[in-house]
Amino acid sequence: MTEDKIKNLLQEADRMAGLPGAVSANLSAIVRRRAHRRHLRISLTAPLAAAAVILIAAGIWNLAIRTTEKTKDQEKIVLLEKQFEQLQAKTDAAINLIQEVLVAEQKKDSLDELEAQLASIPDPLEEIQIQVDKTAFILVYQADRLYRELNRTDSAVETYNRVIELFPKNRWAQVARERLSEIDSRKFNKIDSKGELKWKPEIVSLSC
Amino acid sequence: MMVMAETIDDERLVEQFNRGDESAFDRIVEQYSSDVASLASRLLGWSGEVEDVTQDIFLAAFLGLKKFRCDCSLRTWLFTITVNKCRSYRYKRMLRKRRISQVADKAIDESAGSADKKSMDNETFDRIRRAIQALPAKYREAVVLRYLQELPAEQISLILGISKNALQVRLNRARARLRDDLGELTKEKL
């Protein structure tokens, strides 16, 4: 098919389709009206868009400020919480210290009380020593009476010997030794000077 | 000579318009509206959307006329706007009515074979028009401007923004496609 044939065919088909409907008589008026509306819309759109942008920016700014304030409040709260925790820790430490001091004082009081009680208990060794002393004294006293008042020298010597045997380191053992020595020396004197008794043992005082 | 006079007249109209005389635009519309509407109708497949498209074309012209530098004729400039607006319209329509169009085309294809001669001619020409519309946009625009608007190659090159050689290539390829699509019809016709 040649170009002209195609052209003829296309033009025939175009012709058969008919011309487009008549363009509106007031097309230019319509176009001008639309153009003015568009111009008005554009002229209004810019300020409106600017206002919208400003509003949005203000909203964002306000939100940002609120968020920042909130953050500051939160920071303050966190700081206060930390301070509170520190104070709590200090208080706990002070309470623990006070409790420790109180416990120590209680222990000290108990110890003092125990020491006082212990101090009030007499020393058993001293008691024994006193009893030993007393026993030795009584024995020496009985021996002196046997010898001086009853003239029972043998019994007295035996008792002195018992004191020396039982309480060798006691002072009354020393007294008993002195008595025995005197008895021996008196026996010796009695034998030498006609058998008279010159020395008499003194009664031992009961004061200890 | 005629082109020269037209160009001088265009410059005068544009100058009047730029001075604020909107009646110049009335004359432009009066002078070119039918050509613009015809081209829009052909580019849009002889559909009924021509009036809306024509309004949009002249609205674009009204808004852009102050920037028009008279590098080409006002007709060429308006045809360029027309081609671009029709591309946009076709694209939007394609997105909107793709399925509906397919169903309609299929129905039309199936209705072929009427015994009536006049009816047969109508169907034939419908088929030719559909073949034109089925061409890719760059071929369809070249065919419409060259064979239906019968514009010179130089003007078409300006409108489409391509070289003459490129236009010739497009026209050759468009004819080849039409031959493929309308082969039997051409035998009958010829």
Short mmCIF file of C-alpha atoms in Angstrom, two decimals:
data_model
loop_
_atom_site.label_atom_id
_atom_site.label_comp_id
_atom_site.label_asym_id
_atom_site.label_seq_id
_atom_site.Cartn_x
_atom_site.Cartn_y
_atom_site.Cartn_z
CA MET A 1 0.00 0.00 0.00
CA THR A 2 1.44 3.37 -0.97
CA GLU A 3 1.53 6.40 1.27
CA ASP A 4 -1.18 8.14 -0.75
CA LYS A 5 -3.49 5.19 -0.48
CA ILE A 6 -3.08 5.03 3.26
CA LYS A 7 -3.55 8.76 3.46
CA ASN A 8 -6.77 8.55 1.45
CA LEU A 9 -8.05 5.71 3.57
CA LEU A 10 -7.31 7.55 6.78
CA GLN A 11 -8.84 10.79 5.53
CA GLU A 12 -11.96 8.95 4.44
CA ALA A 13 -12.29 7.34 7.84
CA ASP A 14 -11.76 10.75 9.44
CA ARG A 15 -14.37 12.32 7.25
CA MET A 16 -16.85 9.57 8.05
CA ALA A 17 -16.31 10.19 11.76
CA GLY A 18 -17.51 13.74 11.20
CA LEU A 19 -16.22 16.99 12.54
CA PRO A 20 -16.06 17.47 16.26
CA GLY A 21 -19.03 19.26 17.80
CA ALA A 22 -19.01 22.99 17.42
CA VAL A 23 -16.81 24.62 19.95
CA SER A 24 -18.73 26.66 22.46
CA ALA A 25 -19.26 30.21 21.26
CA ASN A 26 -18.20 31.64 24.55
CA LEU A 27 -15.12 29.40 24.83
CA SER A 28 -12.85 32.37 25.39
CA ALA A 29 -15.12 33.67 28.16
CA ILE A 30 -15.16 30.26 29.80
CA VAL A 31 -11.39 30.02 29.54
CA ARG A 32 -10.90 33.51 30.96
CA ARG A 33 -13.25 32.71 33.83
CA ARG A 34 -11.39 29.50 34.58
CA ALA A 35 -8.09 31.33 34.34
CA HIS A 36 -9.26 33.99 36.80
CA ARG A 37 -10.57 31.32 39.18
CA ARG A 38 -7.30 29.52 38.90
CA HIS A 39 -5.39 32.73 39.48
CA LEU A 40 -7.57 33.47 42.51
CA ARG A 41 -7.08 29.95 43.79
CA ILE A 42 -3.33 30.22 43.35
CA SER A 43 -3.23 33.66 44.96
CA LEU A 44 -5.22 32.33 47.91
CA THR A 45 -3.40 29.05 48.04
CA ALA A 46 -0.04 30.63 48.73
CA PRO A 47 -1.14 32.60 51.84
CA LEU A 48 -3.28 29.68 53.00
CA ALA A 49 -0.41 27.29 52.50
CA ALA A 50 1.89 29.71 54.29
CA ALA A 51 -0.61 30.02 57.12
CA ALA A 52 -0.95 26.26 57.26
CA VAL A 53 2.81 25.86 57.31
CA ILE A 54 3.06 28.49 60.06
CA LEU A 55 0.34 26.75 62.04
CA ILE A 56 1.99 23.38 61.61
CA ALA A 57 5.37 24.86 62.52
CA ALA A 58 3.81 26.54 65.56
CA GLY A 59 2.19 23.27 66.52
CA ILE A 60 5.45 21.39 66.15
CA TRP A 61 7.29 24.11 68.06
CA ASN A 62 4.71 24.05 70.82
CA LEU A 63 4.87 20.29 70.92
CA ALA A 64 8.65 20.44 71.01
CA ILE A 65 8.54 22.92 73.90
CA ARG A 66 6.08 20.74 75.75
CA THR A 67 8.23 17.76 75.11
CA THR A 68 11.27 19.70 76.32
CA GLU A 69 9.41 20.85 79.44
CA LYS A 70 8.31 17.35 80.04
CA THR A 71 11.88 16.25 79.68
CA LYS A 72 13.02 18.89 82.16
CA ASP A 73 10.36 17.79 84.61
CA GLN A 74 11.42 14.23 84.11
CA GLU A 75 15.03 15.20 84.69
CA LYS A 76 14.02 17.00 87.89
CA ILE A 77 12.06 13.97 89.01
CA VAL A 78 15.01 11.72 88.27
CA LEU A 79 17.31 14.09 90.18
CA LEU A 80 14.93 14.20 93.15
CA GLU A 81 14.63 10.44 93.07
CA LYS A 82 18.42 10.16 93.17
CA GLN A 83 18.62 12.62 96.03
CA PHE A 84 15.87 10.76 97.83
CA GLU A 85 17.71 7.48 97.31
CA GLN A 86 20.92 9.04 98.65
CA LEU A 87 19.09 10.40 101.70
CA GLN A 88 17.44 7.04 102.18
CA ALA A 89 20.83 5.35 102.05
CA LYS A 90 22.26 7.84 104.57
CA THR A 91 19.27 7.35 106.86
CA ASP A 92 19.61 3.59 106.64
CA ALA A 93 23.31 3.85 107.43
CA ALA A 94 22.58 6.12 110.45
CA ILE A 95 19.87 3.77 111.70
CA ASN A 96 22.24 0.81 111.35
CA LEU A 97 24.93 2.71 113.24
CA ILE A 98 22.50 3.63 116.00
CA GLN A 99 21.35 0.04 116.25
CA GLU A 100 24.95 -1.15 116.43
CA VAL A 101 25.71 1.41 119.16
CA LEU A 102 22.62 0.36 121.11
CA VAL A 103 23.56 -3.31 120.81
CA ALA A 104 27.10 -2.50 121.93
CA GLU A 105 25.79 -0.53 124.90
CA GLN A 106 23.46 -3.37 125.82
CA LYS A 107 26.37 -5.79 125.60
CA LYS A 108 28.49 -3.49 127.71
CA ASP A 109 25.72 -3.18 130.32
CA SER A 110 25.31 -6.91 130.38
CA LEU A 111 29.05 -7.33 130.73
CA ASP A 112 29.19 -4.79 133.53
CA GLU A 113 26.32 -6.52 135.29
CA LEU A 114 28.02 -9.86 134.89
CA GLU A 115 31.28 -8.39 136.14
CA ALA A 116 29.44 -6.91 139.14
CA GLN A 117 27.82 -10.25 139.82
CA LEU A 118 31.19 -11.92 139.44
CA ALA A 119 32.75 -9.37 141.74
CA SER A 120 30.10 -10.06 144.35
CA ILE A 121 31.00 -13.75 144.34
CA PRO A 122 33.73 -14.33 147.05
CA ASP A 123 36.97 -15.87 146.00
CA PRO A 124 36.77 -19.60 146.87
CA LEU A 125 40.52 -19.82 147.36
CA GLU A 126 40.36 -17.03 149.86
CA GLU A 127 37.43 -18.73 151.54
CA ILE A 128 39.33 -21.96 151.66
CA GLN A 129 42.37 -20.12 152.95
CA ILE A 130 40.26 -18.47 155.63
CA GLN A 131 38.73 -21.81 156.56
CA VAL A 132 42.15 -23.41 156.57
CA ASP A 133 43.46 -20.56 158.70
CA LYS A 134 40.54 -20.86 161.04
CA THR A 135 40.91 -24.63 161.34
CA ALA A 136 44.60 -24.29 161.98
CA PHE A 137 43.92 -21.62 164.59
CA ILE A 138 41.28 -23.76 166.30
CA LEU A 139 43.65 -26.70 166.39
CA VAL A 140 46.43 -24.52 167.80
CA TYR A 141 43.96 -23.02 170.32
CA GLN A 142 42.79 -26.51 171.44
CA ALA A 143 46.37 -27.69 171.67
CA ASP A 144 47.26 -24.65 173.81
CA ARG A 145 44.29 -25.36 176.13
CA LEU A 146 45.27 -29.03 176.35
CA TYR A 147 48.73 -28.08 177.25
CA ARG A 148 48.08 -25.07 179.55
CA GLU A 149 44.77 -25.79 181.21
CA LEU A 150 44.57 -29.56 181.13
CA ASN A 151 48.28 -30.33 181.22
CA ARG A 152 47.83 -32.90 178.56
CA THR A 153 51.16 -32.29 176.88
CA ASP A 154 51.11 -35.42 174.74
CA SER A 155 47.76 -34.58 173.25
CA ALA A 156 48.86 -31.02 172.78
CA VAL A 157 52.05 -32.12 170.99
CA GLU A 158 50.03 -34.48 168.85
CA THR A 159 47.64 -31.66 167.91
CA TYR A 160 50.55 -29.29 167.15
CA ASN A 161 52.07 -31.97 164.96
CA ARG A 162 48.79 -32.43 163.20
CA VAL A 163 48.64 -28.70 162.47
CA ILE A 164 52.18 -28.81 161.09
CA GLU A 165 51.33 -31.90 159.08
CA LEU A 166 48.04 -30.65 157.72
CA PHE A 167 48.92 -26.98 157.15
CA PRO A 168 52.69 -26.91 156.82
CA LYS A 169 52.80 -23.47 155.15
CA ASN A 170 50.22 -21.80 157.32
CA ARG A 171 51.27 -19.25 159.89
CA TRP A 172 49.62 -21.36 162.60
CA ALA A 173 51.87 -24.22 161.61
CA GLN A 174 54.74 -21.89 162.40
CA VAL A 175 53.08 -21.11 165.76
CA ALA A 176 52.67 -24.86 166.33
CA ARG A 177 56.36 -25.36 165.61
CA GLU A 178 57.24 -22.62 168.06
CA ARG A 179 55.03 -24.27 170.69
CA LEU A 180 56.62 -27.66 170.10
CA SER A 181 60.00 -26.05 170.35
CA GLU A 182 59.02 -24.41 173.61
CA ILE A 183 57.62 -27.69 174.89
CA ASP A 184 60.85 -29.40 173.98
CA SER A 185 62.94 -26.70 175.58
CA ARG A 186 60.70 -26.77 178.68
CA LYS A 187 61.05 -30.49 178.96
CA PHE A 188 64.76 -29.97 178.68
CA ASN A 189 64.69 -27.21 181.34
CA LYS A 190 62.39 -29.30 183.57
CA ILE A 191 64.79 -32.13 183.47
CA ASP A 192 67.73 -29.79 184.16
CA SER A 193 66.16 -27.65 187.02
CA LYS A 194 64.36 -30.01 189.40
CA GLY A 195 61.40 -30.70 187.25
CA GLU A 196 59.50 -27.35 187.60
CA LEU A 197 57.61 -25.91 184.76
CA LYS A 198 58.88 -22.35 184.15
CA TRP A 199 57.15 -21.53 180.83
CA LYS A 200 53.41 -21.60 180.25
CA PRO A 201 52.02 -21.08 176.75
CA GLU A 202 49.79 -18.06 176.35
CA ILE A 203 46.20 -18.51 175.26
CA VAL A 204 46.05 -17.53 171.65
CA SER A 205 43.68 -14.68 170.95
CA LEU A 206 40.85 -15.43 168.61
CA SER A 207 41.47 -12.46 166.48
CA CYS A 208 42.54 -13.50 163.02
CA MET B 1 3.08 34.70 1.96
CA MET B 2 0.08 33.46 3.83
CA VAL B 3 2.26 32.03 6.60
CA MET B 4 4.07 35.32 6.84
CA ALA B 5 0.82 37.24 7.22
CA GLU B 6 -0.36 34.72 9.82
CA THR B 7 2.84 35.16 11.81
CA ILE B 8 2.55 38.94 11.74
CA ASP B 9 -1.05 38.69 12.80
CA ASP B 10 -0.04 36.29 15.66
CA GLU B 11 2.60 38.67 16.90
CA ARG B 12 0.12 41.50 16.90
CA LEU B 13 -2.41 39.47 18.85
CA VAL B 14 0.16 38.35 21.39
CA GLU B 15 1.39 41.90 21.80
CA GLN B 16 -2.17 43.13 22.39
CA PHE B 17 -2.74 40.37 24.90
CA ASN B 18 0.46 41.20 26.73
CA ARG B 19 -0.67 44.81 26.97
CA GLY B 20 -3.74 43.59 28.84
CA ASP B 21 -6.20 43.53 25.98
CA GLU B 22 -8.02 40.27 26.58
CA SER B 23 -10.09 40.70 23.45
CA ALA B 24 -6.97 39.56 21.61
CA PHE B 25 -7.45 36.20 23.25
CA ASP B 26 -11.04 36.12 21.96
CA ARG B 27 -9.73 36.52 18.44
CA ILE B 28 -7.12 33.80 18.97
CA VAL B 29 -9.84 31.43 20.17
CA GLU B 30 -12.07 32.36 17.30
CA GLN B 31 -9.28 31.86 14.81
CA TYR B 32 -7.82 28.58 16.03
CA SER B 33 -10.45 26.80 18.13
CA SER B 34 -11.83 24.68 15.29
CA ASP B 35 -8.36 23.50 14.20
CA VAL B 36 -7.39 22.76 17.78
CA ALA B 37 -10.66 20.91 18.38
CA SER B 38 -10.20 18.86 15.18
CA LEU B 39 -6.69 17.87 16.12
CA ALA B 40 -7.76 17.04 19.67
CA SER B 41 -10.64 14.97 18.35
CA ARG B 42 -8.36 12.99 16.05
CA LEU B 43 -5.68 12.49 18.69
CA LEU B 44 -8.26 11.37 21.23
CA GLY B 45 -9.86 8.90 18.84
CA TRP B 46 -12.87 10.93 17.80
CA SER B 47 -14.30 10.75 21.31
CA GLY B 48 -16.70 13.17 22.97
CA GLU B 49 -14.14 14.71 25.30
CA VAL B 50 -13.08 17.34 22.79
CA GLU B 51 -14.80 20.31 24.40
CA ASP B 52 -13.24 19.73 27.79
CA VAL B 53 -9.83 19.19 26.25
CA THR B 54 -10.18 22.27 24.08
CA GLN B 55 -11.03 24.34 27.14
CA ASP B 56 -7.96 23.00 28.91
CA ILE B 57 -5.80 23.70 25.86
CA PHE B 58 -6.91 27.32 25.60
CA LEU B 59 -6.66 27.71 29.38
CA ALA B 60 -3.04 26.61 29.14
CA ALA B 61 -2.60 29.00 26.23
CA PHE B 62 -4.17 31.86 28.19
CA LEU B 63 -1.88 31.21 31.16
CA GLY B 64 1.22 30.78 28.99
CA LEU B 65 0.64 33.36 26.31
CA LYS B 66 2.75 35.99 28.05
CA LYS B 67 5.71 33.64 27.79
CA PHE B 68 5.15 33.03 24.09
CA ARG B 69 8.16 34.44 22.22
CA CYS B 70 6.86 34.04 18.64
CA ASP B 71 9.67 31.62 17.77
CA CYS B 72 7.05 29.70 15.84
CA SER B 73 3.54 30.45 14.66
CA LEU B 74 0.72 30.62 17.18
CA ARG B 75 -0.93 27.70 15.41
CA THR B 76 2.16 25.53 15.89
CA TRP B 77 2.37 26.57 19.51
CA LEU B 78 -1.30 25.75 20.08
CA PHE B 79 -0.91 22.41 18.29
CA THR B 80 2.05 21.63 20.56
CA ILE B 81 -0.11 22.32 23.58
CA THR B 82 -2.86 20.22 22.03
CA VAL B 83 -0.56 17.25 21.48
CA ASN B 84 0.70 17.42 25.07
CA LYS B 85 -2.79 17.81 26.55
CA CYS B 86 -4.10 14.92 24.48
CA ARG B 87 -1.25 12.73 25.67
CA SER B 88 -2.22 13.51 29.26
CA TYR B 89 -5.88 12.89 28.54
CA ARG B 90 -5.22 9.62 26.78
CA TYR B 91 -3.02 8.45 29.62
CA LYS B 92 -5.61 9.32 32.23
CA ARG B 93 -8.36 7.74 30.14
CA MET B 94 -6.28 4.63 29.59
CA LEU B 95 -5.83 4.24 33.34
CA ARG B 96 -9.52 4.90 33.97
CA LYS B 97 -11.14 2.87 31.23
CA ARG B 98 -8.66 0.21 30.27
CA ARG B 99 -10.91 -2.74 31.06
CA ILE B 100 -14.05 -1.13 29.71
CA SER B 101 -12.34 -0.29 26.42
CA GLN B 102 -11.07 -3.83 26.01
CA VAL B 103 -14.56 -5.24 26.49
CA ALA B 104 -16.04 -2.69 24.06
CA ASP B 105 -13.39 -3.34 21.40
CA LYS B 106 -13.96 -7.05 21.66
CA ALA B 107 -17.70 -6.55 21.22
CA ILE B 108 -17.14 -4.34 18.20
CA ASP B 109 -14.77 -6.87 16.63
CA GLU B 110 -17.30 -9.62 17.09
CA SER B 111 -20.03 -7.54 15.43
CA ALA B 112 -18.16 -7.42 12.11
CA GLY B 113 -19.72 -9.02 9.02
CA SER B 114 -22.96 -7.15 8.63
CA ALA B 115 -24.71 -7.56 5.27
CA ASP B 116 -25.63 -3.93 5.03
CA LYS B 117 -23.18 -2.00 2.82
CA LYS B 118 -23.47 1.27 4.73
CA SER B 119 -23.11 -0.54 7.99
CA MET B 120 -20.11 -2.36 6.61
CA ASP B 121 -18.50 0.93 5.60
CA ASN B 122 -19.08 2.35 9.05
CA GLU B 123 -17.52 -0.69 10.62
CA THR B 124 -14.61 -0.49 8.22
CA PHE B 125 -13.94 3.13 9.05
CA ASP B 126 -14.36 2.39 12.72
CA ARG B 127 -11.75 -0.26 12.32
CA ILE B 128 -9.43 2.16 10.56
CA ARG B 129 -9.90 4.71 13.30
CA ARG B 130 -9.28 2.04 15.92
CA ALA B 131 -6.13 1.05 14.07
CA ILE B 132 -4.97 4.65 14.25
CA GLN B 133 -5.77 4.79 17.94
CA ALA B 134 -4.00 1.48 18.49
CA LEU B 135 -0.75 2.94 17.21
CA PRO B 136 1.83 3.99 19.78
CA ALA B 137 1.47 7.67 20.70
CA LYS B 138 4.53 8.83 18.79
CA TYR B 139 3.35 7.14 15.57
CA ARG B 140 -0.28 8.16 16.04
CA GLU B 141 0.63 11.81 16.55
CA ALA B 142 2.82 11.79 13.47
CA VAL B 143 0.08 10.15 11.36
CA VAL B 144 -2.66 12.50 12.56
CA LEU B 145 -0.60 15.62 12.04
CA ARG B 146 0.72 14.51 8.64
CA TYR B 147 -2.22 12.77 6.99
CA LEU B 148 -5.28 14.19 8.75
CA GLN B 149 -4.20 17.70 9.68
CA GLU B 150 -2.00 17.76 6.56
CA LEU B 151 0.64 19.89 8.21
CA PRO B 152 4.04 20.33 6.57
CA ALA B 153 6.90 18.27 7.89
CA GLU B 154 8.69 21.34 9.28
CA GLN B 155 5.72 22.30 11.40
CA ILE B 156 5.21 18.74 12.62
CA SER B 157 8.88 18.58 13.57
CA LEU B 158 8.43 21.73 15.61
CA ILE B 159 5.24 20.48 17.26
CA LEU B 160 6.67 17.08 18.18
CA GLY B 161 10.14 18.40 18.87
CA ILE B 162 11.83 15.93 16.56
CA SER B 163 13.88 16.15 13.38
CA LYS B 164 12.42 15.64 9.94
CA ASN B 165 14.26 12.37 9.58
CA ALA B 166 12.85 11.12 12.85
CA LEU B 167 9.40 12.16 11.66
CA GLN B 168 9.92 10.26 8.44
CA VAL B 169 11.00 7.17 10.35
CA ARG B 170 7.94 7.38 12.55
CA LEU B 171 5.65 7.78 9.57
CA ASN B 172 7.22 4.77 7.82
CA ARG B 173 6.82 2.61 10.88
CA ALA B 174 3.26 3.82 11.42
CA ARG B 175 2.37 2.93 7.82
CA ALA B 176 3.91 -0.50 8.24
CA ARG B 177 1.81 -1.13 11.29
CA LEU B 178 -1.33 0.10 9.58
CA ARG B 179 -0.58 -2.17 6.62
CA ASP B 180 -0.36 -5.08 9.01
CA ASP B 181 -3.58 -4.14 10.76
CA LEU B 182 -5.60 -3.11 7.71
CA GLY B 183 -4.16 -5.46 5.06
CA GLU B 184 -7.43 -7.19 4.19
CA LEU B 185 -9.36 -3.94 4.20
CA THR B 186 -6.95 -2.36 1.77
CA LYS B 187 -7.32 -5.30 -0.59
CA GLU B 188 -11.07 -4.90 -0.48
CA LYS B 189 -10.83 -1.18 -0.89
CA LEU B 190 -8.26 -1.28 -3.57
#
